[in-house]
Amino acid sequence: MSEFQPIFQYIVEGRTRDLEALIRQLQKPLRFIKDTTGYTLIHFAVLNEKEEIINLLVQHEKGLPGTPANEVTDWVNSLSPDGYTAFHLAISKGNFSIVKLLTLLGADVDIKTPLGLGSLHLAAQGDFAHLISYFSEIGLSVMECDSKGGTPLHWAAYMGAYYATSVLMALQAPINCQDHDGHTPLHLAVLSANNRVVRLLLLKGADRAIKDSRDRTPMEIAKENQSNELIDMLKPEGILEKTGYRPLLKPYKRTAFPFYFVLCLIIVTLALIILFCVQYNYYLSYFFTATSVSAILLMIFLVNSNPGYITRPKGIKLSYLYQTYKYSEICPDCVILRPARSRHCHYCDKCVQKFDHHCQWVNNCIGARNLGWFYSFISLLWLSVGLSIAISIEVFIGHETDRGIEDSPYEISLIVASFTGFLSVLTLVPVSYLFITHTKNFCENQTTSERFSKGSKFRGGKKEKSCFVKNCYSMCCNKEDDHSSKSSIVTTSSKQMDDYHMILEESGTK
């Protein structure tokens, strides 16, 4: 062992030239050399992440006279005393270049650890989205199971590996598959209290009703662990979710119900006031009619508008994106580098420029291209609700001087005013909340998504306090986002961006 000690030292220190000179001088096979723990030189080089040295060792061994090629391959795939190959160690390090090199040198990508963990399982444990996407591209299945029936998604959920979970689901990993203990990925995410992963699984369609081998649903596990936030996530949807006042935590099938619900409220209130209450204050009634009709027209426009969907470019591999850019800048579902301030909408299943939120009232996303129109709609709706309340008050405190459109007794007008006033008061709270929130957003140049994202430091958006007029103009007119799809990201080199946009230009998506 002492004869080969300098080899290990050179590997640790990364002294490639000295190592090359030494092994040329020795002219001995290297594949039989092991350290005190039983690791081969390739294991040792991988642990120290010395890519150039790994290649040097293998090429030296191949160049020795009389060395069979299969023995070199066996050396690359040799097991450590604990049953791990150098390829397994490279995955656990998350080192893509070494993983790819070992693959080219003949590493067996299908070999499993003593626990039955495959390449994708190990990558999922480490939250290595770039390796997961690469393994998928070379043909490994996201549905492979370990010795206990766990898929890579099970491990990602249990370890709280958010990015691994995201990319595995984008690659169509089975979301409700049960392991030998009956656990789905959702069970494991709840067991380990990974709230962010739980939310993502629910949005992608994880079944909340499946029971494990101990007859427990994810909700029952959350209650056992007294995880209040998880309990709130897992409870059945209520009236607030169904009417669009709160976001749904499940795959959203686009439905026009909230849109027609709000539209009918506006139309019914408008019709009743015109028919029975207009004579009590003509000026308020005319103003109310104008704002209500404008709000209706804007609703129809918004439901048919393009909020700024980002087109998926051709010719770009997901593994390239993950190797080149930060994980947080990549959308695995759309296979794009997300522009600044964009986000993937789980309802529309598309990325949206300057994403604000998905509004169920208009059955559409609110983003760069319709944010100003949405603020106009909320403002008009807020005025309309306030005017409706004012007209109801006028009916209660006064008597008409002229007949209305309907020649009805005063008592009927009182009943109508009570009904419309009650509806308007109920509507005033959520509409006022939306109006105040978006007014504040516009003044500070923030979207709703940016404002309420926990710990969010969004890319490209600047919370400006000096000039609210400029901020409002920027939000309403989408000033700085005209070129958002080609804007430079501070964490990305100019060469990387040039390469990315060259591919975009070649694919004709820009």
XYZ file of C-alpha atoms in Angstrom:
510
model
C 0.000 0.000 0.000
C 2.843 2.383 0.824
C 4.093 2.006 -2.753
C 0.852 3.471 -4.056
C 0.274 6.069 -1.343
C 1.490 8.938 -3.589
C -1.223 8.029 -6.106
C -3.954 8.621 -3.532
C -2.265 11.817 -2.399
C -2.059 13.168 -5.951
C -5.745 12.364 -6.482
C -6.770 14.268 -3.356
C -4.629 17.260 -4.330
C -5.696 17.141 -7.981
C -2.105 16.933 -9.249
C -2.933 15.410 -12.620
C 0.472 15.883 -14.272
C 2.378 14.429 -11.336
C -0.012 11.488 -11.242
C 0.379 10.903 -14.972
C 4.164 10.865 -14.648
C 4.009 8.472 -11.702
C 1.735 5.887 -13.309
C 3.785 5.966 -16.511
C 6.829 5.228 -14.429
C 5.103 2.376 -12.598
C 3.707 0.723 -15.746
C 1.550 -1.503 -13.565
C -2.161 -2.258 -13.640
C -4.095 0.184 -11.477
C -7.380 -1.698 -11.311
C -6.230 -3.872 -8.440
C -5.176 -0.990 -6.184
C -7.502 -0.210 -3.274
C -7.346 2.032 -0.230
C -7.761 0.852 3.358
C -11.568 1.039 3.076
C -11.632 -1.144 -0.031
C -12.304 1.657 -2.515
C -10.659 1.452 -5.936
C -8.801 4.394 -7.446
C -11.896 5.254 -9.486
C -14.053 5.256 -6.349
C -11.462 7.460 -4.681
C -11.249 9.885 -7.609
C -15.044 10.153 -7.773
C -15.294 10.891 -4.049
C -12.808 13.714 -4.568
C -14.610 14.802 -7.771
C -11.527 14.692 -9.989
C -12.980 14.218 -13.467
C -9.726 14.615 -15.390
C -7.989 12.079 -13.164
C -10.792 9.526 -13.637
C -10.348 9.724 -17.387
C -6.566 9.536 -17.012
C -6.774 6.371 -14.898
C -9.103 4.588 -17.317
C -7.151 5.581 -20.423
C -3.907 4.441 -18.788
C -5.434 1.073 -17.991
C -6.781 0.684 -21.518
C -3.330 1.455 -22.903
C -1.538 -1.273 -20.983
C -0.546 -4.186 -23.252
C -2.709 -7.258 -22.833
C -5.444 -5.586 -20.791
C -8.870 -6.929 -21.866
C -11.456 -4.203 -22.494
C -14.042 -6.023 -20.400
C -11.731 -5.935 -17.359
C -11.484 -2.150 -17.613
C -15.274 -1.944 -17.787
C -15.525 -4.280 -14.795
C -13.125 -1.975 -12.954
C -15.368 1.025 -13.686
C -18.332 -0.975 -12.340
C -16.568 -2.597 -9.381
C -18.369 -2.554 -6.056
C -17.077 -1.042 -2.849
C -17.293 -3.137 0.356
C -20.653 -1.491 1.089
C -21.985 -2.347 -2.377
C -21.677 0.973 -4.213
C -20.145 1.595 -7.619
C -18.250 4.737 -8.572
C -21.330 5.671 -10.611
C -23.479 5.571 -7.456
C -20.998 7.828 -5.674
C -20.979 10.290 -8.571
C -24.774 10.509 -8.406
C -24.709 11.094 -4.657
C -22.301 13.981 -5.318
C -24.644 15.419 -7.951
C -21.697 15.797 -10.333
C -23.139 15.665 -13.841
C -19.845 15.813 -15.739
C -18.474 12.803 -13.842
C -21.763 10.919 -14.228
C -21.662 11.518 -17.970
C -17.971 10.570 -18.183
C -18.537 7.300 -16.332
C -21.480 6.551 -18.624
C -19.211 7.008 -21.641
C -16.572 4.820 -19.989
C -19.038 1.946 -19.672
C -20.648 2.442 -16.272
C -23.735 0.286 -15.772
C -26.535 2.811 -15.265
C -28.984 0.061 -14.275
C -26.999 -1.425 -11.392
C -28.663 -0.965 -8.002
C -27.401 -0.480 -4.465
C -27.837 -3.179 -1.788
C -31.120 -1.461 -0.835
C -32.353 -1.742 -4.411
C -31.915 1.951 -5.157
C -31.358 2.784 -8.805
C -29.801 5.825 -10.406
C -33.044 7.809 -10.347
C -33.683 6.973 -6.689
C -30.271 8.318 -5.701
C -30.717 11.450 -7.789
C -34.161 12.017 -6.254
C -32.767 11.669 -2.728
C -30.241 14.406 -3.426
C -32.753 16.694 -5.186
C -30.594 16.573 -8.321
C -33.060 17.602 -11.021
C -30.318 17.847 -13.660
C -29.396 14.186 -13.169
C -33.022 13.044 -13.148
C -33.689 14.775 -16.469
C -30.482 13.318 -17.946
C -31.299 9.768 -16.828
C -34.763 10.092 -18.319
C -33.272 11.244 -21.619
C -30.976 8.192 -21.805
C -33.914 5.859 -21.225
C -34.147 5.149 -17.486
C -37.697 4.708 -16.245
C -39.159 7.015 -13.595
C -41.372 4.080 -12.569
C -38.585 1.745 -11.385
C -38.983 0.532 -7.798
C -36.519 -0.174 -5.015
C -36.580 -3.293 -2.831
C -39.523 -1.892 -0.837
C -41.577 -0.805 -3.825
C -40.603 2.848 -3.623
C -40.327 4.881 -6.810
C -37.998 7.872 -7.265
C -41.004 10.104 -6.539
C -41.507 8.359 -3.182
C -37.939 9.251 -2.231
C -38.190 12.814 -3.496
C -41.385 13.362 -1.493
C -39.954 11.803 1.661
C -36.715 13.800 1.464
C -38.519 17.058 0.758
C -36.727 17.310 -2.593
C -38.922 19.944 -4.213
C -37.107 20.251 -7.540
C -36.756 16.488 -7.913
C -40.485 16.165 -7.227
C -41.240 18.819 -9.836
C -39.192 17.246 -12.598
C -40.360 13.693 -11.833
C -43.991 14.739 -12.124
C -43.203 16.622 -15.328
C -41.753 13.318 -16.593
C -45.065 11.588 -15.755
C -43.909 9.650 -12.695
C -46.856 7.744 -11.139
C -48.180 10.070 -8.454
C -50.481 7.641 -6.614
C -48.300 4.517 -6.719
C -48.107 2.706 -3.354
C -44.987 1.068 -1.909
C -44.999 -2.148 0.122
C -46.216 -0.220 3.187
C -49.094 1.249 1.214
C -47.562 4.709 1.185
C -48.037 7.035 -1.744
C -45.642 9.961 -2.262
C -48.283 12.133 -0.556
C -48.240 9.925 2.561
C -44.457 10.247 2.781
C -44.445 14.002 2.214
C -46.999 14.394 5.027
C -45.048 12.026 7.302
C -41.928 14.157 6.908
C -43.927 17.421 7.070
C -42.711 18.736 3.722
C -45.405 21.353 3.183
C -44.084 22.672 -0.108
C -43.912 19.186 -1.612
C -47.378 18.327 -0.260
C -48.837 21.393 -1.964
C -47.160 20.490 -5.254
C -48.393 16.887 -5.093
C -51.956 18.045 -4.430
C -51.846 20.479 -7.338
C -50.706 17.632 -9.582
C -53.554 15.338 -8.527
C -52.349 13.254 -5.581
C -55.234 11.201 -4.177
C -56.034 12.254 -0.590
C -58.269 9.225 0.049
C -55.747 6.390 -0.440
C -54.980 4.486 2.787
C -51.664 2.910 3.753
C -51.159 -0.562 5.262
C -52.119 0.877 8.672
C -55.408 2.134 7.216
C -54.381 5.814 7.387
C -55.037 8.553 4.858
C -52.615 11.489 4.530
C -55.112 13.618 6.502
C -55.077 11.153 9.412
C -51.267 11.201 9.447
C -51.303 15.008 9.504
C -53.721 14.946 12.450
C -51.530 12.435 14.313
C -48.563 14.768 13.839
C -50.674 17.844 14.679
C -49.544 19.569 11.475
C -52.131 22.336 11.268
C -50.908 23.751 7.966
C -51.009 20.317 6.352
C -54.467 19.661 7.785
C -55.654 22.889 6.173
C -54.149 21.822 2.835
C -55.665 18.337 2.927
C -59.202 19.192 3.984
C -61.963 18.971 1.349
C -62.659 22.055 -0.724
C -65.335 24.355 0.629
C -67.631 27.017 -0.751
C -64.810 29.587 -0.851
C -62.750 27.355 -3.144
C -65.713 26.457 -5.348
C -66.717 30.089 -5.866
C -63.172 31.266 -6.560
C -62.481 33.183 -3.344
C -59.645 30.785 -2.440
C -57.333 28.798 -4.752
C -57.956 25.098 -5.221
C -55.292 22.603 -4.201
C -56.023 20.047 -6.890
C -55.683 19.817 -10.672
C -57.908 22.578 -11.926
C -60.235 21.641 -14.728
C -61.160 24.901 -16.367
C -64.771 25.611 -15.555
C -66.921 28.609 -16.283
C -68.968 28.271 -13.085
C -67.237 31.023 -11.035
C -67.282 33.283 -14.106
C -71.013 32.835 -14.687
C -71.685 33.047 -10.957
C -70.086 36.506 -10.706
C -71.518 37.596 -14.050
C -75.045 36.623 -12.972
C -74.652 38.518 -9.692
C -73.727 41.674 -11.594
C -76.509 41.288 -14.176
C -79.217 40.408 -11.629
C -78.264 43.332 -9.391
C -78.184 45.673 -12.390
C -81.573 44.490 -13.673
C -83.287 44.742 -10.277
C -81.980 48.251 -9.614
C -82.970 49.478 -13.089
C -86.445 47.959 -12.791
C -87.322 48.860 -9.209
C -84.914 51.426 -7.760
C -83.770 53.780 -10.505
C -86.329 56.488 -9.631
C -84.921 57.032 -6.138
C -81.697 58.587 -7.426
C -81.254 58.901 -11.171
C -77.648 60.112 -11.070
C -76.453 57.241 -8.894
C -78.437 54.788 -11.014
C -76.953 56.049 -14.287
C -73.444 55.905 -12.838
C -74.119 52.418 -11.463
C -75.396 51.246 -14.853
C -72.313 52.589 -16.636
C -69.862 50.938 -14.224
C -71.745 47.623 -14.216
C -71.972 47.396 -18.003
C -68.277 48.295 -18.303
C -67.384 45.619 -15.740
C -69.403 43.031 -17.696
C -67.635 43.923 -20.941
C -64.234 43.725 -19.248
C -65.104 40.308 -17.787
C -65.922 39.013 -21.252
C -62.674 40.476 -22.586
C -60.566 39.010 -19.757
C -61.962 35.504 -20.069
C -60.860 35.453 -23.729
C -57.537 37.287 -23.323
C -53.988 35.934 -23.535
C -52.309 36.807 -20.216
C -48.832 36.329 -21.661
C -48.390 32.594 -22.135
C -44.783 31.633 -22.876
C -44.307 29.399 -25.901
C -42.207 26.276 -25.445
C -39.143 26.432 -27.723
C -38.053 23.491 -29.835
C -34.694 21.787 -29.660
C -33.931 22.349 -25.969
C -33.403 19.434 -23.584
C -34.407 19.704 -19.963
C -31.028 18.386 -18.827
C -29.284 21.238 -20.687
C -31.408 23.808 -18.885
C -30.783 22.271 -15.458
C -27.033 22.038 -16.061
C -26.779 25.626 -17.279
C -29.136 27.629 -15.078
C -30.424 27.690 -11.524
C -33.134 25.160 -10.712
C -35.477 27.964 -9.652
C -35.234 29.511 -13.127
C -36.410 26.370 -14.929
C -39.947 25.168 -15.567
C -39.817 21.384 -16.111
C -43.437 21.257 -17.290
C -42.887 23.792 -20.081
C -39.168 22.935 -20.595
C -38.156 26.603 -20.639
C -35.892 29.063 -18.912
C -38.507 31.199 -17.209
C -38.264 34.933 -17.938
C -38.005 37.278 -14.979
C -41.232 37.523 -12.938
C -42.889 34.635 -14.765
C -44.374 31.573 -13.101
C -46.043 28.308 -14.013
C -49.801 28.335 -13.530
C -50.982 24.930 -12.339
C -54.512 25.743 -13.466
C -53.617 26.560 -17.082
C -50.522 24.299 -17.098
C -48.524 27.051 -18.802
C -45.937 29.617 -17.788
C -47.168 33.208 -17.776
C -45.087 36.371 -18.103
C -45.316 38.637 -15.056
C -47.656 36.121 -13.426
C -50.010 37.717 -10.905
C -52.534 34.987 -10.101
C -55.118 32.727 -11.679
C -58.517 34.359 -11.320
C -61.393 31.896 -11.292
C -63.836 34.798 -11.611
C -62.657 35.339 -15.180
C -61.534 31.720 -15.707
C -58.108 32.901 -16.817
C -54.625 33.818 -15.664
C -53.729 37.406 -14.905
C -50.331 38.331 -16.273
C -48.305 40.738 -18.366
C -50.846 41.235 -21.142
C -54.034 41.663 -19.137
C -52.951 42.902 -15.695
C -53.945 46.505 -16.444
C -57.332 45.412 -17.768
C -57.898 43.260 -14.681
C -57.171 46.204 -12.391
C -59.678 48.268 -14.393
C -62.254 45.495 -13.965
C -61.688 45.289 -10.191
C -61.893 49.081 -9.883
C -65.161 49.253 -11.823
C -66.603 46.315 -9.891
C -65.653 47.985 -6.596
C -67.364 51.217 -7.695
C -70.397 49.287 -8.884
C -70.776 47.480 -5.544
C -70.429 50.735 -3.621
C -73.011 52.451 -5.824
C -75.413 49.535 -5.383
C -75.199 49.956 -1.601
C -75.708 53.717 -1.949
C -78.825 53.196 -4.107
C -80.235 50.740 -1.561
C -79.746 53.363 1.153
C -81.522 55.948 -1.036
C -84.535 53.647 -1.310
C -84.687 53.265 2.483
C -84.421 56.967 3.315
C -86.431 58.548 0.497
C -89.549 58.351 -1.643
C -89.563 58.581 -5.411
C -90.888 61.670 -7.139
C -91.392 59.844 -10.436
C -92.492 56.408 -11.401
C -89.840 53.860 -12.194
C -89.734 51.477 -15.120
C -91.904 49.070 -13.158
C -95.045 50.593 -11.644
C -94.668 48.764 -8.334
C -95.492 49.675 -4.725
C -92.829 51.198 -2.484
C -92.785 48.017 -0.411
C -91.580 46.025 -3.433
C -88.759 48.501 -3.971
C -87.812 48.086 -0.301
C -87.626 44.306 -0.695
C -85.527 44.626 -3.849
C -83.251 47.207 -2.199
C -82.810 44.912 0.806
C -81.865 42.009 -1.445
C -79.438 43.947 -3.681
C -77.974 45.743 -0.671
C -77.381 42.442 1.119
C -75.682 40.944 -1.947
C -73.559 44.055 -2.377
C -72.443 44.111 1.262
C -71.396 40.447 1.008
C -69.498 41.174 -2.192
C -67.922 44.379 -0.910
C -65.442 42.626 1.408
C -63.677 40.363 -1.159
C -63.856 43.000 -3.903
C -62.413 45.662 -1.581
C -59.664 43.257 -0.562
C -58.793 42.658 -4.210
C -58.949 46.368 -5.026
C -56.727 47.384 -2.098
C -54.252 44.543 -2.734
C -53.869 45.344 -6.415
C -53.678 49.078 -5.790
C -50.820 48.451 -3.385
C -49.231 46.062 -5.883
C -49.358 48.680 -8.623
C -47.891 51.376 -6.378
C -44.959 49.133 -5.402
C -44.453 47.363 -8.752
C -45.217 43.910 -7.351
C -47.500 41.144 -8.492
C -49.758 39.238 -6.115
C -47.588 36.150 -6.584
C -44.473 38.091 -5.594
C -46.149 39.762 -2.632
C -47.478 36.599 -1.014
C -44.685 34.153 -1.875
C -42.973 33.260 1.395
C -39.458 34.639 1.447
C -39.693 35.493 -2.218
C -36.893 37.507 -3.747
C -38.233 37.679 -7.234
C -36.065 38.050 -10.280
C -36.636 41.212 -12.266
C -39.325 42.812 -10.110
C -38.274 45.821 -8.066
C -40.224 47.051 -5.096
C -40.059 50.776 -5.829
C -40.957 53.282 -3.123
C -39.799 56.505 -4.753
C -42.272 56.990 -7.601
C -45.621 55.214 -7.444
C -46.735 56.812 -10.733
C -43.839 55.169 -12.550
C -44.596 51.864 -10.826
C -48.277 52.016 -11.783
C -47.351 52.784 -15.382
C -44.886 49.889 -15.418
C -47.467 47.446 -14.027
C -50.371 48.660 -16.126
C -48.564 49.136 -19.437
C -46.088 46.277 -18.994
C -43.208 48.638 -19.718
C -40.185 46.634 -18.614
C -41.537 43.249 -19.734
C -41.738 43.926 -23.483
C -38.435 42.073 -23.737
C -38.815 39.860 -20.676
C -38.319 36.687 -22.678
C -34.858 37.895 -23.628
C -33.893 39.755 -20.482
C -30.613 38.863 -18.823
C -30.738 37.135 -15.471
C -28.218 38.353 -12.941
C -27.145 34.842 -12.045
C -26.665 33.798 -15.661
C -23.620 34.579 -17.772
C -24.058 36.470 -21.032
C -22.641 33.508 -22.964
C -25.246 31.148 -21.467
C -28.013 33.550 -22.394
C -26.606 33.934 -25.933
C -26.554 30.144 -26.343
C -30.116 29.835 -25.065
C -31.513 32.573 -27.291
C -29.625 31.245 -30.314
C -31.589 28.015 -29.878
C -34.793 30.021 -29.522
C -34.088 31.906 -32.745
C -33.313 28.682 -34.610
C -36.593 27.164 -33.428
C -38.503 30.255 -34.524
C -40.149 30.906 -31.174
C -38.952 34.440 -30.620
